[in-house]
XYZ file of C-alpha atoms in Angstrom:
443
model
C 33.072 -51.524 -43.300
C 30.631 -50.117 -42.117
C 29.520 -49.656 -38.298
C 25.578 -49.405 -36.891
C 26.875 -48.762 -33.632
C 29.310 -45.561 -35.138
C 26.339 -44.650 -37.017
C 24.053 -44.494 -34.832
C 26.203 -42.440 -32.572
C 27.145 -39.771 -35.201
C 23.542 -39.327 -35.986
C 22.605 -38.845 -32.286
C 25.084 -35.813 -32.073
C 23.818 -34.388 -35.476
C 19.904 -34.051 -34.502
C 21.634 -32.885 -30.553
C 23.059 -29.955 -32.204
C 20.769 -26.950 -30.990
C 19.243 -25.442 -34.789
C 20.428 -22.211 -34.878
C 17.146 -21.478 -37.136
C 14.798 -21.849 -33.744
C 17.070 -19.243 -32.149
C 14.886 -15.612 -30.958
C 16.526 -13.485 -33.321
C 16.378 -10.208 -31.247
C 17.798 -12.805 -28.201
C 20.649 -13.457 -31.227
C 21.275 -9.642 -31.732
C 21.195 -8.708 -27.521
C 23.508 -11.477 -27.338
C 26.543 -10.092 -29.555
C 26.759 -7.659 -27.487
C 29.850 -9.870 -25.232
C 31.643 -10.939 -28.975
C 34.153 -9.221 -30.530
C 32.635 -6.565 -32.756
C 32.862 -6.623 -36.596
C 32.046 -3.825 -39.907
C 28.820 -4.870 -40.941
C 28.953 -5.889 -45.127
C 26.141 -5.192 -46.544
C 26.791 -5.239 -50.926
C 24.014 -3.353 -51.519
C 25.038 -0.760 -49.546
C 26.763 2.758 -49.632
C 29.593 3.074 -46.777
C 28.235 6.401 -45.294
C 25.270 3.790 -44.154
C 27.158 0.915 -43.615
C 29.703 3.170 -40.581
C 25.845 4.312 -39.111
C 24.461 0.876 -38.868
C 27.908 0.236 -37.929
C 28.472 2.220 -35.220
C 25.024 2.207 -34.031
C 24.482 -1.328 -33.564
C 27.837 -1.242 -31.073
C 27.095 1.936 -29.128
C 23.534 -0.212 -28.151
C 24.887 -3.090 -28.146
C 24.367 -5.247 -31.360
C 24.933 -7.494 -34.056
C 25.340 -5.767 -36.857
C 24.887 -8.820 -39.313
C 21.557 -9.662 -38.144
C 20.161 -6.619 -39.735
C 21.558 -8.066 -43.455
C 17.819 -8.296 -44.288
C 16.875 -4.970 -44.129
C 20.308 -3.550 -45.842
C 17.881 -2.590 -48.650
C 15.467 -0.225 -46.703
C 15.978 3.615 -45.934
C 17.946 4.589 -43.151
C 14.954 5.681 -40.818
C 13.683 2.565 -40.929
C 16.414 0.619 -40.596
C 17.773 3.159 -37.281
C 13.849 2.450 -36.358
C 14.601 -1.286 -36.192
C 17.652 -1.478 -34.468
C 16.612 0.528 -31.710
C 13.260 -1.362 -31.729
C 15.995 -4.227 -31.184
C 17.342 -2.881 -28.483
C 16.467 -2.448 -24.665
C 18.653 1.099 -24.035
C 17.312 2.269 -27.657
C 13.369 0.822 -27.748
C 12.270 4.381 -25.884
C 14.000 6.782 -28.104
C 11.739 4.930 -31.671
C 9.372 8.041 -30.646
C 11.245 10.778 -30.402
C 10.514 13.383 -32.494
C 14.184 15.236 -32.068
C 15.892 11.957 -32.658
C 13.997 11.481 -35.955
C 15.514 15.029 -36.839
C 18.528 13.938 -36.739
C 18.197 10.276 -38.899
C 16.569 12.575 -41.246
C 19.675 15.233 -41.808
C 22.177 12.160 -41.343
C 19.863 10.474 -44.276
C 20.100 13.918 -46.703
C 23.677 14.401 -45.846
C 25.499 15.125 -48.402
C 29.031 14.209 -49.236
C 29.123 16.635 -52.475
C 31.538 19.756 -51.189
C 29.297 22.292 -51.389
C 26.019 20.084 -49.736
C 28.437 18.854 -47.327
C 30.007 23.212 -46.092
C 26.153 24.094 -46.099
C 25.403 21.089 -44.022
C 28.239 20.967 -41.342
C 27.605 25.267 -41.190
C 24.174 24.742 -40.064
C 25.333 22.225 -37.111
C 27.832 24.349 -36.068
C 25.284 26.420 -35.676
C 23.688 23.674 -33.989
C 26.079 23.319 -31.279
C 26.873 27.261 -30.733
C 24.972 26.169 -26.932
C 24.949 22.514 -26.951
C 27.747 19.569 -25.922
C 25.507 17.178 -27.627
C 22.857 17.255 -30.609
C 19.720 15.643 -28.315
C 18.743 17.478 -25.218
C 20.581 19.671 -22.936
C 23.137 17.818 -21.440
C 26.965 16.350 -21.693
C 25.751 12.619 -22.243
C 25.867 11.392 -26.162
C 22.978 9.797 -26.944
C 22.104 7.561 -30.266
C 21.996 11.243 -32.145
C 25.644 11.466 -31.891
C 26.597 8.556 -32.782
C 24.352 8.719 -35.719
C 25.153 12.319 -36.834
C 28.890 12.016 -36.251
C 28.512 8.635 -38.900
C 26.762 10.277 -41.488
C 29.553 13.324 -41.155
C 32.638 11.843 -40.547
C 34.709 11.813 -44.042
C 33.288 15.380 -44.987
C 34.972 16.681 -41.206
C 37.759 15.075 -41.246
C 38.526 16.450 -45.120
C 38.438 20.277 -43.861
C 40.989 22.307 -45.164
C 42.491 24.413 -42.467
C 40.138 27.687 -43.600
C 37.148 26.016 -42.669
C 38.098 23.938 -40.039
C 38.716 27.950 -38.158
C 34.779 28.880 -38.755
C 33.548 25.835 -37.649
C 35.081 26.165 -34.554
C 31.706 24.230 -32.400
C 31.652 21.537 -34.112
C 34.963 20.300 -34.116
C 34.849 20.815 -30.543
C 31.409 18.204 -30.696
C 33.418 16.201 -33.092
C 36.714 15.758 -30.925
C 34.611 14.918 -27.632
C 31.822 12.542 -29.427
C 34.862 10.912 -30.733
C 36.455 10.299 -27.406
C 33.701 9.882 -25.401
C 32.020 7.150 -27.576
C 33.340 3.640 -28.005
C 33.818 3.255 -32.039
C 36.350 0.840 -32.406
C 38.638 0.903 -35.668
C 35.419 1.885 -37.275
C 37.045 5.115 -38.364
C 39.958 7.700 -38.597
C 40.550 10.125 -35.763
C 39.900 13.470 -36.045
C 43.085 15.810 -35.255
C 41.847 19.088 -33.833
C 44.004 21.551 -33.054
C 43.853 22.585 -29.365
C 45.635 26.213 -28.637
C 47.299 26.253 -25.155
C 47.044 29.057 -22.971
C 49.959 30.594 -21.335
C 50.140 33.043 -18.831
C 52.266 36.538 -19.463
C 50.529 37.381 -15.133
C 54.906 38.023 -14.285
C 56.106 39.932 -17.002
C 52.736 42.517 -17.488
C 53.049 42.588 -12.931
C 56.828 43.789 -14.017
C 55.204 46.534 -17.066
C 52.674 47.589 -14.591
C 55.515 48.347 -11.929
C 57.973 49.972 -14.403
C 55.113 52.490 -15.702
C 53.707 53.290 -12.226
C 57.564 53.743 -11.224
C 57.873 56.108 -14.155
C 54.669 57.834 -13.280
C 55.913 59.111 -9.808
C 59.335 60.092 -10.997
C 57.304 62.210 -13.200
C 54.803 63.509 -11.114
C 57.841 64.121 -7.987
C 59.175 66.044 -10.955
C 56.089 67.673 -12.054
C 55.581 68.740 -8.765
C 59.432 69.883 -8.091
C 59.127 72.246 -11.218
C 55.450 73.361 -10.192
C 56.707 74.284 -6.358
C 59.622 76.250 -8.143
C 56.726 77.965 -10.444
C 54.456 78.848 -7.770
C 57.511 80.450 -5.300
C 58.584 82.497 -7.821
C 55.585 83.293 -9.048
C 54.865 84.364 -5.126
C 57.708 86.161 -5.215
C 57.278 88.196 -8.408
C 53.811 89.004 -6.130
C 54.481 89.221 -3.404
C 57.333 92.328 -4.173
C 54.587 93.679 -6.769
C 51.865 94.071 -3.582
C 54.396 95.495 -1.519
C 54.695 98.084 -4.064
C 51.056 98.435 -4.750
C 48.622 97.232 -2.350
C 45.641 97.148 -4.469
C 47.412 94.972 -6.880
C 47.742 93.174 -3.846
C 43.811 92.987 -3.197
C 43.357 91.763 -6.506
C 45.532 89.191 -6.124
C 43.616 87.679 -3.555
C 40.570 87.881 -4.710
C 41.677 86.048 -7.271
C 43.264 83.228 -5.185
C 39.972 83.257 -3.364
C 38.119 82.716 -7.172
C 39.811 80.068 -8.560
C 40.284 77.699 -5.436
C 36.637 78.154 -4.327
C 35.512 76.338 -8.617
C 38.225 73.821 -8.249
C 36.529 73.174 -4.575
C 33.069 73.241 -6.639
C 33.970 70.698 -9.662
C 35.960 68.074 -6.766
C 32.448 68.285 -4.982
C 30.449 68.059 -7.662
C 32.610 65.086 -9.051
C 31.721 62.366 -6.404
C 28.624 62.487 -6.512
C 28.295 62.033 -9.751
C 30.118 58.622 -9.708
C 29.015 57.293 -6.391
C 25.498 57.736 -9.152
C 26.803 55.893 -11.446
C 28.125 53.068 -9.454
C 24.542 52.883 -7.517
C 23.112 52.707 -11.292
C 24.906 49.775 -12.631
C 24.219 48.249 -9.530
C 20.279 48.785 -9.395
C 20.577 47.445 -12.868
C 22.666 44.139 -12.264
C 20.735 40.943 -12.770
C 21.972 39.530 -9.885
C 19.325 41.070 -7.477
C 17.444 38.939 -9.032
C 16.589 34.986 -7.264
C 15.824 33.153 -10.560
C 15.236 29.789 -9.767
C 14.042 27.069 -11.739
C 10.561 25.656 -10.473
C 7.921 22.587 -11.253
C 4.471 22.865 -11.708
C 3.008 20.387 -9.448
C -0.682 21.977 -10.388
C -2.614 24.496 -12.067
C -6.152 26.057 -12.355
C -7.946 28.839 -12.919
C -8.572 31.909 -11.417
C -11.619 32.797 -9.616
C -12.449 35.613 -9.749
C -10.462 36.423 -13.873
C -10.623 35.190 -17.059
C -7.317 35.905 -18.090
C -5.649 34.709 -15.164
C -3.854 31.482 -13.717
C -2.948 29.960 -10.373
C 0.271 27.659 -10.456
C 1.393 25.654 -7.284
C 5.513 25.486 -8.741
C 7.505 23.244 -6.075
C 11.011 25.600 -5.878
C 13.054 22.566 -3.701
C 10.978 24.536 -0.485
C 9.044 22.330 1.873
C 5.981 23.773 0.960
C 5.027 24.765 -2.660
C 4.703 28.430 -3.604
C 1.459 29.730 -4.789
C 1.840 31.486 -7.947
C -0.678 33.911 -10.275
C 0.008 34.451 -13.853
C -1.819 35.952 -16.987
C -1.501 32.956 -18.803
C -5.195 31.482 -19.094
C -5.411 33.506 -22.971
C -2.242 31.097 -24.190
C -1.943 28.047 -21.745
C -4.623 26.135 -20.450
C -3.532 24.654 -16.719
C -3.721 21.017 -18.571
C -1.059 22.639 -20.521
C 0.882 23.558 -17.474
C 0.649 21.030 -15.226
C 4.172 19.160 -14.670
C 6.207 21.934 -16.705
C 9.091 22.760 -15.488
C 9.659 27.079 -15.050
C 11.666 29.785 -14.579
C 10.810 32.251 -11.906
C 11.637 35.201 -9.536
C 11.218 34.233 -6.331
C 11.933 37.434 -4.717
C 9.307 39.532 -5.587
C 7.074 41.453 -2.487
C 4.408 38.205 -2.159
C 0.686 40.057 -2.500
C -3.069 39.528 -3.716
C -3.434 39.808 -7.178
C -7.845 40.096 -7.365
C -7.749 38.435 -3.712
C -5.161 35.622 -4.737
C -2.044 35.525 -2.655
C 1.146 35.342 -5.862
C 4.796 34.394 -4.057
C 6.262 34.608 -7.174
C 6.947 35.580 -10.897
C 7.213 32.877 -13.702
C 8.604 34.143 -16.498
C 7.116 34.118 -20.370
C 9.121 34.553 -23.343
C 6.259 36.683 -25.576
C 6.650 37.635 -29.550
C 6.477 41.896 -30.998
C 2.767 41.325 -31.105
C 2.107 39.501 -28.177
C 0.312 36.804 -29.693
C 2.131 33.968 -28.823
C 3.429 33.921 -24.853
C 4.649 30.940 -23.266
C 6.847 29.996 -19.796
C 10.697 30.064 -19.887
C 11.649 26.054 -20.643
C 13.793 24.908 -18.224
C 16.537 22.403 -19.493
C 15.962 18.513 -18.742
C 17.736 17.699 -15.442
C 17.750 21.287 -13.888
C 16.114 20.306 -10.318
C 13.260 22.536 -8.674
C 15.166 25.421 -6.393
C 18.281 25.169 -8.373
C 19.719 29.029 -8.601
C 19.427 30.416 -12.671
C 23.132 32.119 -12.645
C 24.474 34.883 -15.223
C 28.704 34.710 -16.150
C 29.939 37.483 -14.374
C 27.148 38.491 -12.601
C 27.578 37.167 -8.775
C 26.489 39.322 -6.959
C 24.119 38.502 -4.303
C 20.292 38.483 -4.833
C 18.305 41.365 -2.673
C 16.064 39.046 0.172
C 12.892 40.849 -1.072
C 12.448 43.254 -4.166
C 11.958 47.180 -2.829
C 8.926 48.239 -5.144
C 9.732 51.467 -5.387
C 13.130 51.533 -6.150
C 11.615 49.616 -9.364
C 14.368 47.790 -9.775
C 12.324 44.524 -11.561
C 11.423 47.740 -14.205
C 14.537 48.882 -14.952
C 16.041 44.746 -15.571
C 13.110 43.108 -17.626
C 14.184 45.277 -20.452
C 17.434 43.229 -21.004
C 15.760 40.110 -21.028
C 15.205 39.045 -24.326
C 15.907 35.645 -26.267
C 18.278 35.727 -28.974
C 17.983 34.004 -32.924
C 18.370 30.242 -31.496
C 16.065 31.025 -28.303
C 18.175 31.005 -25.327
C 17.013 33.378 -22.899
C 19.540 35.706 -22.148
C 20.730 38.639 -19.789
C 21.853 41.741 -22.151
C 23.384 38.661 -24.073
C 24.377 36.469 -20.970
C 22.986 33.638 -21.380
C 20.381 32.194 -18.525
C 22.294 29.403 -17.360
C 21.575 25.804 -15.228
C 23.665 22.572 -14.235
C 22.449 21.202 -17.260
C 22.911 24.161 -19.748
C 20.431 27.157 -20.790
C 17.003 28.516 -20.552
C 14.886 28.383 -23.687
C 12.031 29.222 -25.738
C 10.512 27.826 -28.685
C 10.098 32.126 -29.372
C 13.638 33.912 -30.864
C 13.813 37.328 -30.600
C 10.788 37.911 -27.856
C 10.660 39.215 -24.576
C 10.946 38.011 -21.551
C 8.771 39.156 -18.769
């Protein structure tokens, strides 16, 4: 029998339910971060594209199924849409470096030959990096996108192919352990070499060799003494018989002793000079620091010079004069992080005091010159270090010793644009200092 009251109550409940279609789409996507993550199921999308979208949504976090209507879009448009929907990713939409990595992922082919070529390029890119974007160690959306694109190709590499891609494998292992992917990807197994030191064994060998050497020397000395005594005895007998022979023997002895002493005296200064020369060439003599240009302006009396006010973490900014007017405007230098030598002797350049030297990279014909680029995260005042060169810098470089002239010929950028001294990178806590000019001289 029809019950009007029941029907009325049923209708009230029905129409009091929230209308899902009126829910703000972005709010719904953001709220999904607390829900269990599901893999995106788009019938029209390739599996790699699905993986990229699912992984990126989990990273931000968003609900991947909210983007089902965008499944026909190209990867760049789809990733842009996902980034715009997240508060964490919105700032990356206009990042050219991120867009470059999205294009890399989109063009990545699963064809073995093409994939291996692209993986080799990625391996080269990662030689001086922990992550694909920036110079730090924190994974970004770019790492998530690239990892998702190359995963199936990396996991299928043979042992011989893996051996040629150490930087790629190191990065992939770092990302799969640092980023939460859930069950989206199978773990890439990376063989890690465990070094077992044999210090005690080595020391024993050294001891044995030293002992043998001592015994041999002792035998040699004994034999030498015996021969010497025999020789002296023979000479004594001969000299007693022949006074002229004795005189010649004494003269010969003095001549040999004099030559031996001269050789010893000559050898000692040469060794000292070599040590001193090596010390003078060490980059550790230079105090190289990260600086932040707070202000820059044209030199009042020299068209080729600019004056910069540089913060190096001291109470007062340093004033530095640089010959950059032909290559950079004051506006381009303002608020730029640079690398400079801070223990050069202060002096005036065309009547303006200069208290440092901004290090710049230059191409071979000196038509392109730019200050070295300090990595993101490096703070003003941070000391630039060089592996294996731990000496203390000079308080002030001595112009008479020409230390700077001897060291700067060894300052160059490599084929990746990394600044180096004899192949050793300029390092900071946030990574190496670089330049957009590869194989450049640095002065």
